[in-house]
Amino acid sequence: AYELGLPISARVHPVFHVSKLKPFKGTPPSSIPELDPAVIGPLVDVQPVAILATRAVTTENGAQQQALIHWSG
């Protein structure tokens, strides 16, 4: 799976399977257009309230700490 680095406010699922990737062909655009506000959605002010749980996960890149966060907003 591949995860896009989208803003938190984006209303598009950021993860898709690598089999959906295709090589780029053509000339790169001279500028990048702005995202449609309907896709981004309203900006949400979220703040972390508490760390509910933590765990250590072993991945192919080594050990990684993960945390479950309670958010407000």
PDB file of N, CA and C in Angstrom:
ATOM      1  N   ALA A   1       0.843  -1.180   0.000  1.00  0.00           N
ATOM      2  CA  ALA A   1       0.000   0.000   0.000  1.00  0.00           C
ATOM      3  C   ALA A   1       0.883   1.236   0.000  1.00  0.00           C
ATOM      4  N   TYR A   2       0.358   2.324  -0.532  1.00  0.00           N
ATOM      5  CA  TYR A   2       1.070   3.588  -0.603  1.00  0.00           C
ATOM      6  C   TYR A   2       0.199   4.640   0.055  1.00  0.00           C
ATOM      7  N   GLU A   3       0.803   5.476   0.906  1.00  0.00           N
ATOM      8  CA  GLU A   3       0.047   6.516   1.604  1.00  0.00           C
ATOM      9  C   GLU A   3       0.484   7.890   1.118  1.00  0.00           C
ATOM     10  N   LEU A   4      -0.490   8.682   0.687  1.00  0.00           N
ATOM     11  CA  LEU A   4      -0.216  10.041   0.247  1.00  0.00           C
ATOM     12  C   LEU A   4      -0.061  10.958   1.450  1.00  0.00           C
ATOM     13  N   GLY A   5       0.752  11.966   1.328  1.00  0.00           N
ATOM     14  CA  GLY A   5       0.934  12.947   2.401  1.00  0.00           C
ATOM     15  C   GLY A   5      -0.064  14.083   2.253  1.00  0.00           C
ATOM     16  N   LEU A   6      -1.336  13.785   2.427  1.00  0.00           N
ATOM     17  CA  LEU A   6      -2.380  14.795   2.279  1.00  0.00           C
ATOM     18  C   LEU A   6      -2.581  15.559   3.580  1.00  0.00           C
ATOM     19  N   PRO A   7      -3.129  16.785   3.508  1.00  0.00           N
ATOM     20  CA  PRO A   7      -3.451  17.500   4.738  1.00  0.00           C
ATOM     21  C   PRO A   7      -4.526  16.753   5.526  1.00  0.00           C
ATOM     22  N   ILE A   8      -4.556  16.965   6.829  1.00  0.00           N
ATOM     23  CA  ILE A   8      -5.535  16.290   7.688  1.00  0.00           C
ATOM     24  C   ILE A   8      -6.954  16.597   7.236  1.00  0.00           C
ATOM     25  N   SER A   9      -7.170  17.798   6.712  1.00  0.00           N
ATOM     26  CA  SER A   9      -8.517  18.214   6.322  1.00  0.00           C
ATOM     27  C   SER A   9      -8.975  17.611   4.993  1.00  0.00           C
ATOM     28  N   ALA A  10      -8.108  16.914   4.266  1.00  0.00           N
ATOM     29  CA  ALA A  10      -8.492  16.320   2.979  1.00  0.00           C
ATOM     30  C   ALA A  10      -9.554  15.252   3.192  1.00  0.00           C
ATOM     31  N   ARG A  11     -10.530  15.232   2.314  1.00  0.00           N
ATOM     32  CA  ARG A  11     -11.617  14.269   2.430  1.00  0.00           C
ATOM     33  C   ARG A  11     -11.474  13.153   1.397  1.00  0.00           C
ATOM     34  N   VAL A  12     -10.226  12.799   1.102  1.00  0.00           N
ATOM     35  CA  VAL A  12      -9.905  11.728   0.170  1.00  0.00           C
ATOM     36  C   VAL A  12      -9.096  10.693   0.930  1.00  0.00           C
ATOM     37  N   HIS A  13      -9.397   9.416   0.743  1.00  0.00           N
ATOM     38  CA  HIS A  13      -8.650   8.370   1.441  1.00  0.00           C
ATOM     39  C   HIS A  13      -7.205   8.386   0.949  1.00  0.00           C
ATOM     40  N   PRO A  14      -6.227   8.526   1.862  1.00  0.00           N
ATOM     41  CA  PRO A  14      -4.840   8.705   1.439  1.00  0.00           C
ATOM     42  C   PRO A  14      -4.074   7.417   1.125  1.00  0.00           C
ATOM     43  N   VAL A  15      -4.701   6.238   1.295  1.00  0.00           N
ATOM     44  CA  VAL A  15      -3.975   4.976   1.113  1.00  0.00           C
ATOM     45  C   VAL A  15      -4.583   4.195  -0.053  1.00  0.00           C
ATOM     46  N   PHE A  16      -3.713   3.687  -0.930  1.00  0.00           N
ATOM     47  CA  PHE A  16      -4.183   2.832  -2.013  1.00  0.00           C
ATOM     48  C   PHE A  16      -3.125   1.781  -2.306  1.00  0.00           C
ATOM     49  N   HIS A  17      -3.500   0.731  -3.015  1.00  0.00           N
ATOM     50  CA  HIS A  17      -2.609  -0.394  -3.284  1.00  0.00           C
ATOM     51  C   HIS A  17      -1.617  -0.031  -4.384  1.00  0.00           C
ATOM     52  N   VAL A  18      -0.382  -0.493  -4.238  1.00  0.00           N
ATOM     53  CA  VAL A  18       0.669  -0.165  -5.207  1.00  0.00           C
ATOM     54  C   VAL A  18       0.358  -0.681  -6.611  1.00  0.00           C
ATOM     55  N   SER A  19      -0.501  -1.673  -6.730  1.00  0.00           N
ATOM     56  CA  SER A  19      -0.851  -2.171  -8.063  1.00  0.00           C
ATOM     57  C   SER A  19      -1.599  -1.107  -8.873  1.00  0.00           C
ATOM     58  N   LYS A  20      -2.110  -0.083  -8.211  1.00  0.00           N
ATOM     59  CA  LYS A  20      -2.825   0.999  -8.898  1.00  0.00           C
ATOM     60  C   LYS A  20      -1.879   2.070  -9.431  1.00  0.00           C
ATOM     61  N   LEU A  21      -0.587   2.009  -9.065  1.00  0.00           N
ATOM     62  CA  LEU A  21       0.392   2.990  -9.537  1.00  0.00           C
ATOM     63  C   LEU A  21       0.780   2.702 -10.982  1.00  0.00           C
ATOM     64  N   LYS A  22       0.948   3.757 -11.759  1.00  0.00           N
ATOM     65  CA  LYS A  22       1.408   3.639 -13.135  1.00  0.00           C
ATOM     66  C   LYS A  22       2.531   4.649 -13.334  1.00  0.00           C
ATOM     67  N   PRO A  23       3.498   4.345 -14.188  1.00  0.00           N
ATOM     68  CA  PRO A  23       4.573   5.312 -14.421  1.00  0.00           C
ATOM     69  C   PRO A  23       4.037   6.565 -15.112  1.00  0.00           C
ATOM     70  N   PHE A  24       4.603   7.708 -14.753  1.00  0.00           N
ATOM     71  CA  PHE A  24       4.211   8.973 -15.376  1.00  0.00           C
ATOM     72  C   PHE A  24       4.789   9.050 -16.779  1.00  0.00           C
ATOM     73  N   LYS A  25       3.967   9.472 -17.744  1.00  0.00           N
ATOM     74  CA  LYS A  25       4.408   9.658 -19.121  1.00  0.00           C
ATOM     75  C   LYS A  25       3.966  11.039 -19.560  1.00  0.00           C
ATOM     76  N   GLY A  26       4.868  11.774 -20.163  1.00  0.00           N
ATOM     77  CA  GLY A  26       4.511  13.102 -20.643  1.00  0.00           C
ATOM     78  C   GLY A  26       5.375  14.177 -20.019  1.00  0.00           C
ATOM     79  N   THR A  27       4.990  15.414 -20.274  1.00  0.00           N
ATOM     80  CA  THR A  27       5.719  16.568 -19.771  1.00  0.00           C
ATOM     81  C   THR A  27       5.156  16.969 -18.410  1.00  0.00           C
ATOM     82  N   PRO A  28       6.025  17.201 -17.425  1.00  0.00           N
ATOM     83  CA  PRO A  28       5.520  17.637 -16.117  1.00  0.00           C
ATOM     84  C   PRO A  28       4.821  18.992 -16.234  1.00  0.00           C
ATOM     85  N   PRO A  29       3.783  19.230 -15.444  1.00  0.00           N
ATOM     86  CA  PRO A  29       3.089  20.517 -15.512  1.00  0.00           C
ATOM     87  C   PRO A  29       4.000  21.649 -15.044  1.00  0.00           C
ATOM     88  N   SER A  30       3.799  22.848 -15.600  1.00  0.00           N
ATOM     89  CA  SER A  30       4.619  23.997 -15.208  1.00  0.00           C
ATOM     90  C   SER A  30       4.212  24.533 -13.839  1.00  0.00           C
ATOM     91  N   SER A  31       2.965  24.291 -13.449  1.00  0.00           N
ATOM     92  CA  SER A  31       2.510  24.706 -12.120  1.00  0.00           C
ATOM     93  C   SER A  31       1.529  23.663 -11.594  1.00  0.00           C
ATOM     94  N   ILE A  32       1.395  23.626 -10.291  1.00  0.00           N
ATOM     95  CA  ILE A  32       0.482  22.673  -9.659  1.00  0.00           C
ATOM     96  C   ILE A  32      -0.801  23.413  -9.298  1.00  0.00           C
ATOM     97  N   PRO A  33      -1.955  22.962  -9.808  1.00  0.00           N
ATOM     98  CA  PRO A  33      -3.205  23.659  -9.507  1.00  0.00           C
ATOM     99  C   PRO A  33      -3.591  23.488  -8.035  1.00  0.00           C
ATOM    100  N   GLU A  34      -4.336  24.459  -7.522  1.00  0.00           N
ATOM    101  CA  GLU A  34      -4.835  24.389  -6.149  1.00  0.00           C
ATOM    102  C   GLU A  34      -5.902  23.300  -6.057  1.00  0.00           C
ATOM    103  N   LEU A  35      -5.985  22.654  -4.878  1.00  0.00           N
ATOM    104  CA  LEU A  35      -7.027  21.660  -4.659  1.00  0.00           C
ATOM    105  C   LEU A  35      -8.382  22.342  -4.541  1.00  0.00           C
ATOM    106  N   ASP A  36      -9.403  21.681  -5.043  1.00  0.00           N
ATOM    107  CA  ASP A  36     -10.768  22.176  -4.944  1.00  0.00           C
ATOM    108  C   ASP A  36     -11.178  22.204  -3.472  1.00  0.00           C
ATOM    109  N   PRO A  37     -11.712  23.317  -2.962  1.00  0.00           N
ATOM    110  CA  PRO A  37     -12.124  23.379  -1.554  1.00  0.00           C
ATOM    111  C   PRO A  37     -13.133  22.297  -1.180  1.00  0.00           C
ATOM    112  N   ALA A  38     -13.928  21.825  -2.139  1.00  0.00           N
ATOM    113  CA  ALA A  38     -14.883  20.759  -1.838  1.00  0.00           C
ATOM    114  C   ALA A  38     -14.161  19.461  -1.505  1.00  0.00           C
ATOM    115  N   VAL A  39     -12.972  19.258  -2.066  1.00  0.00           N
ATOM    116  CA  VAL A  39     -12.195  18.051  -1.780  1.00  0.00           C
ATOM    117  C   VAL A  39     -11.492  18.179  -0.439  1.00  0.00           C
ATOM    118  N   ILE A  40     -10.951  19.366  -0.174  1.00  0.00           N
ATOM    119  CA  ILE A  40     -10.219  19.581   1.072  1.00  0.00           C
ATOM    120  C   ILE A  40     -11.168  19.618   2.258  1.00  0.00           C
ATOM    121  N   GLY A  41     -12.317  20.269   2.107  1.00  0.00           N
ATOM    122  CA  GLY A  41     -13.265  20.391   3.205  1.00  0.00           C
ATOM    123  C   GLY A  41     -12.852  21.518   4.140  1.00  0.00           C
ATOM    124  N   PRO A  42     -13.695  21.792   5.113  1.00  0.00           N
ATOM    125  CA  PRO A  42     -13.368  22.867   6.054  1.00  0.00           C
ATOM    126  C   PRO A  42     -12.185  22.474   6.931  1.00  0.00           C
ATOM    127  N   LEU A  43     -11.369  23.465   7.280  1.00  0.00           N
ATOM    128  CA  LEU A  43     -10.253  23.202   8.177  1.00  0.00           C
ATOM    129  C   LEU A  43     -10.790  22.937   9.574  1.00  0.00           C
ATOM    130  N   VAL A  44     -10.260  21.924  10.206  1.00  0.00           N
ATOM    131  CA  VAL A  44     -10.712  21.535  11.535  1.00  0.00           C
ATOM    132  C   VAL A  44      -9.567  21.783  12.506  1.00  0.00           C
ATOM    133  N   ASP A  45      -9.877  22.481  13.596  1.00  0.00           N
ATOM    134  CA  ASP A  45      -8.872  22.736  14.619  1.00  0.00           C
ATOM    135  C   ASP A  45      -8.927  21.590  15.618  1.00  0.00           C
ATOM    136  N   VAL A  46      -7.966  20.679  15.547  1.00  0.00           N
ATOM    137  CA  VAL A  46      -7.927  19.542  16.464  1.00  0.00           C
ATOM    138  C   VAL A  46      -6.712  19.665  17.367  1.00  0.00           C
ATOM    139  N   GLN A  47      -6.870  19.222  18.582  1.00  0.00           N
ATOM    140  CA  GLN A  47      -5.802  19.263  19.567  1.00  0.00           C
ATOM    141  C   GLN A  47      -5.725  17.915  20.262  1.00  0.00           C
ATOM    142  N   PRO A  48      -4.521  17.400  20.533  1.00  0.00           N
ATOM    143  CA  PRO A  48      -4.415  16.155  21.293  1.00  0.00           C
ATOM    144  C   PRO A  48      -4.818  16.402  22.744  1.00  0.00           C
ATOM    145  N   VAL A  49      -5.621  15.490  23.295  1.00  0.00           N
ATOM    146  CA  VAL A  49      -6.087  15.613  24.677  1.00  0.00           C
ATOM    147  C   VAL A  49      -5.297  14.681  25.580  1.00  0.00           C
ATOM    148  N   ALA A  50      -5.149  13.422  25.141  1.00  0.00           N
ATOM    149  CA  ALA A  50      -4.463  12.443  25.984  1.00  0.00           C
ATOM    150  C   ALA A  50      -3.932  11.303  25.135  1.00  0.00           C
ATOM    151  N   ILE A  51      -2.891  10.655  25.632  1.00  0.00           N
ATOM    152  CA  ILE A  51      -2.387   9.423  25.034  1.00  0.00           C
ATOM    153  C   ILE A  51      -3.111   8.283  25.731  1.00  0.00           C
ATOM    154  N   LEU A  52      -3.924   7.543  24.979  1.00  0.00           N
ATOM    155  CA  LEU A  52      -4.737   6.479  25.557  1.00  0.00           C
ATOM    156  C   LEU A  52      -3.972   5.171  25.685  1.00  0.00           C
ATOM    157  N   ALA A  53      -3.083   4.891  24.741  1.00  0.00           N
ATOM    158  CA  ALA A  53      -2.322   3.638  24.775  1.00  0.00           C
ATOM    159  C   ALA A  53      -1.104   3.777  23.872  1.00  0.00           C
ATOM    160  N   THR A  54      -0.081   2.990  24.159  1.00  0.00           N
ATOM    161  CA  THR A  54       1.096   2.922  23.297  1.00  0.00           C
ATOM    162  C   THR A  54       1.445   1.464  23.067  1.00  0.00           C
ATOM    163  N   ARG A  55       2.162   1.216  21.974  1.00  0.00           N
ATOM    164  CA  ARG A  55       2.625  -0.143  21.696  1.00  0.00           C
ATOM    165  C   ARG A  55       3.868  -0.076  20.826  1.00  0.00           C
ATOM    166  N   ALA A  56       4.656  -1.124  20.898  1.00  0.00           N
ATOM    167  CA  ALA A  56       5.835  -1.268  20.048  1.00  0.00           C
ATOM    168  C   ALA A  56       5.495  -2.262  18.948  1.00  0.00           C
ATOM    169  N   VAL A  57       5.762  -1.887  17.712  1.00  0.00           N
ATOM    170  CA  VAL A  57       5.456  -2.721  16.558  1.00  0.00           C
ATOM    171  C   VAL A  57       6.750  -2.957  15.794  1.00  0.00           C
ATOM    172  N   THR A  58       6.992  -4.194  15.402  1.00  0.00           N
ATOM    173  CA  THR A  58       8.162  -4.512  14.599  1.00  0.00           C
ATOM    174  C   THR A  58       7.755  -4.542  13.131  1.00  0.00           C
ATOM    175  N   THR A  59       8.440  -3.728  12.329  1.00  0.00           N
ATOM    176  CA  THR A  59       8.177  -3.682  10.896  1.00  0.00           C
ATOM    177  C   THR A  59       9.459  -4.046  10.164  1.00  0.00           C
ATOM    178  N   GLU A  60       9.412  -4.036   8.854  1.00  0.00           N
ATOM    179  CA  GLU A  60      10.613  -4.348   8.077  1.00  0.00           C
ATOM    180  C   GLU A  60      11.692  -3.289   8.271  1.00  0.00           C
ATOM    181  N   ASN A  61      11.304  -2.108   8.747  1.00  0.00           N
ATOM    182  CA  ASN A  61      12.261  -1.030   9.011  1.00  0.00           C
ATOM    183  C   ASN A  61      12.749  -1.028  10.453  1.00  0.00           C
ATOM    184  N   GLY A  62      12.354  -2.007  11.236  1.00  0.00           N
ATOM    185  CA  GLY A  62      12.771  -2.081  12.635  1.00  0.00           C
ATOM    186  C   GLY A  62      11.611  -1.802  13.574  1.00  0.00           C
ATOM    187  N   ALA A  63      11.937  -1.623  14.839  1.00  0.00           N
ATOM    188  CA  ALA A  63      10.910  -1.375  15.851  1.00  0.00           C
ATOM    189  C   ALA A  63      10.364   0.043  15.705  1.00  0.00           C
ATOM    190  N   GLN A  64       9.072   0.183  15.972  1.00  0.00           N
ATOM    191  CA  GLN A  64       8.414   1.472  15.848  1.00  0.00           C
ATOM    192  C   GLN A  64       7.419   1.621  16.990  1.00  0.00           C
ATOM    193  N   GLN A  65       7.383   2.796  17.610  1.00  0.00           N
ATOM    194  CA  GLN A  65       6.415   3.077  18.660  1.00  0.00           C
ATOM    195  C   GLN A  65       5.165   3.665  18.025  1.00  0.00           C
ATOM    196  N   GLN A  66       4.001   3.213  18.466  1.00  0.00           N
ATOM    197  CA  GLN A  66       2.736   3.766  18.001  1.00  0.00           C
ATOM    198  C   GLN A  66       1.941   4.202  19.219  1.00  0.00           C
ATOM    199  N   ALA A  67       1.108   5.216  19.029  1.00  0.00           N
ATOM    200  CA  ALA A  67       0.300   5.722  20.137  1.00  0.00           C
ATOM    201  C   ALA A  67      -1.130   5.935  19.670  1.00  0.00           C
ATOM    202  N   LEU A  68      -2.075   5.655  20.560  1.00  0.00           N
ATOM    203  CA  LEU A  68      -3.485   5.934  20.319  1.00  0.00           C
ATOM    204  C   LEU A  68      -3.784   7.241  21.039  1.00  0.00           C
ATOM    205  N   ILE A  69      -4.193   8.263  20.284  1.00  0.00           N
ATOM    206  CA  ILE A  69      -4.371   9.604  20.816  1.00  0.00           C
ATOM    207  C   ILE A  69      -5.850   9.962  20.849  1.00  0.00           C
ATOM    208  N   HIS A  70      -6.295  10.566  21.944  1.00  0.00           N
ATOM    209  CA  HIS A  70      -7.649  11.122  22.029  1.00  0.00           C
ATOM    210  C   HIS A  70      -7.561  12.574  21.577  1.00  0.00           C
ATOM    211  N   TRP A  71      -8.320  12.930  20.541  1.00  0.00           N
ATOM    212  CA  TRP A  71      -8.273  14.277  19.969  1.00  0.00           C
ATOM    213  C   TRP A  71      -9.543  15.045  20.315  1.00  0.00           C
ATOM    214  N   SER A  72      -9.445  16.352  20.443  1.00  0.00           N
ATOM    215  CA  SER A  72     -10.626  17.200  20.606  1.00  0.00           C
ATOM    216  C   SER A  72     -10.755  18.066  19.359  1.00  0.00           C
ATOM    217  N   GLY A  73     -12.003  18.389  19.019  1.00  0.00           N
ATOM    218  CA  GLY A  73     -12.200  19.280  17.878  1.00  0.00           C
ATOM    219  C   GLY A  73     -12.897  18.668  16.753  1.00  0.00           C
TER     220      GLY A  73
END
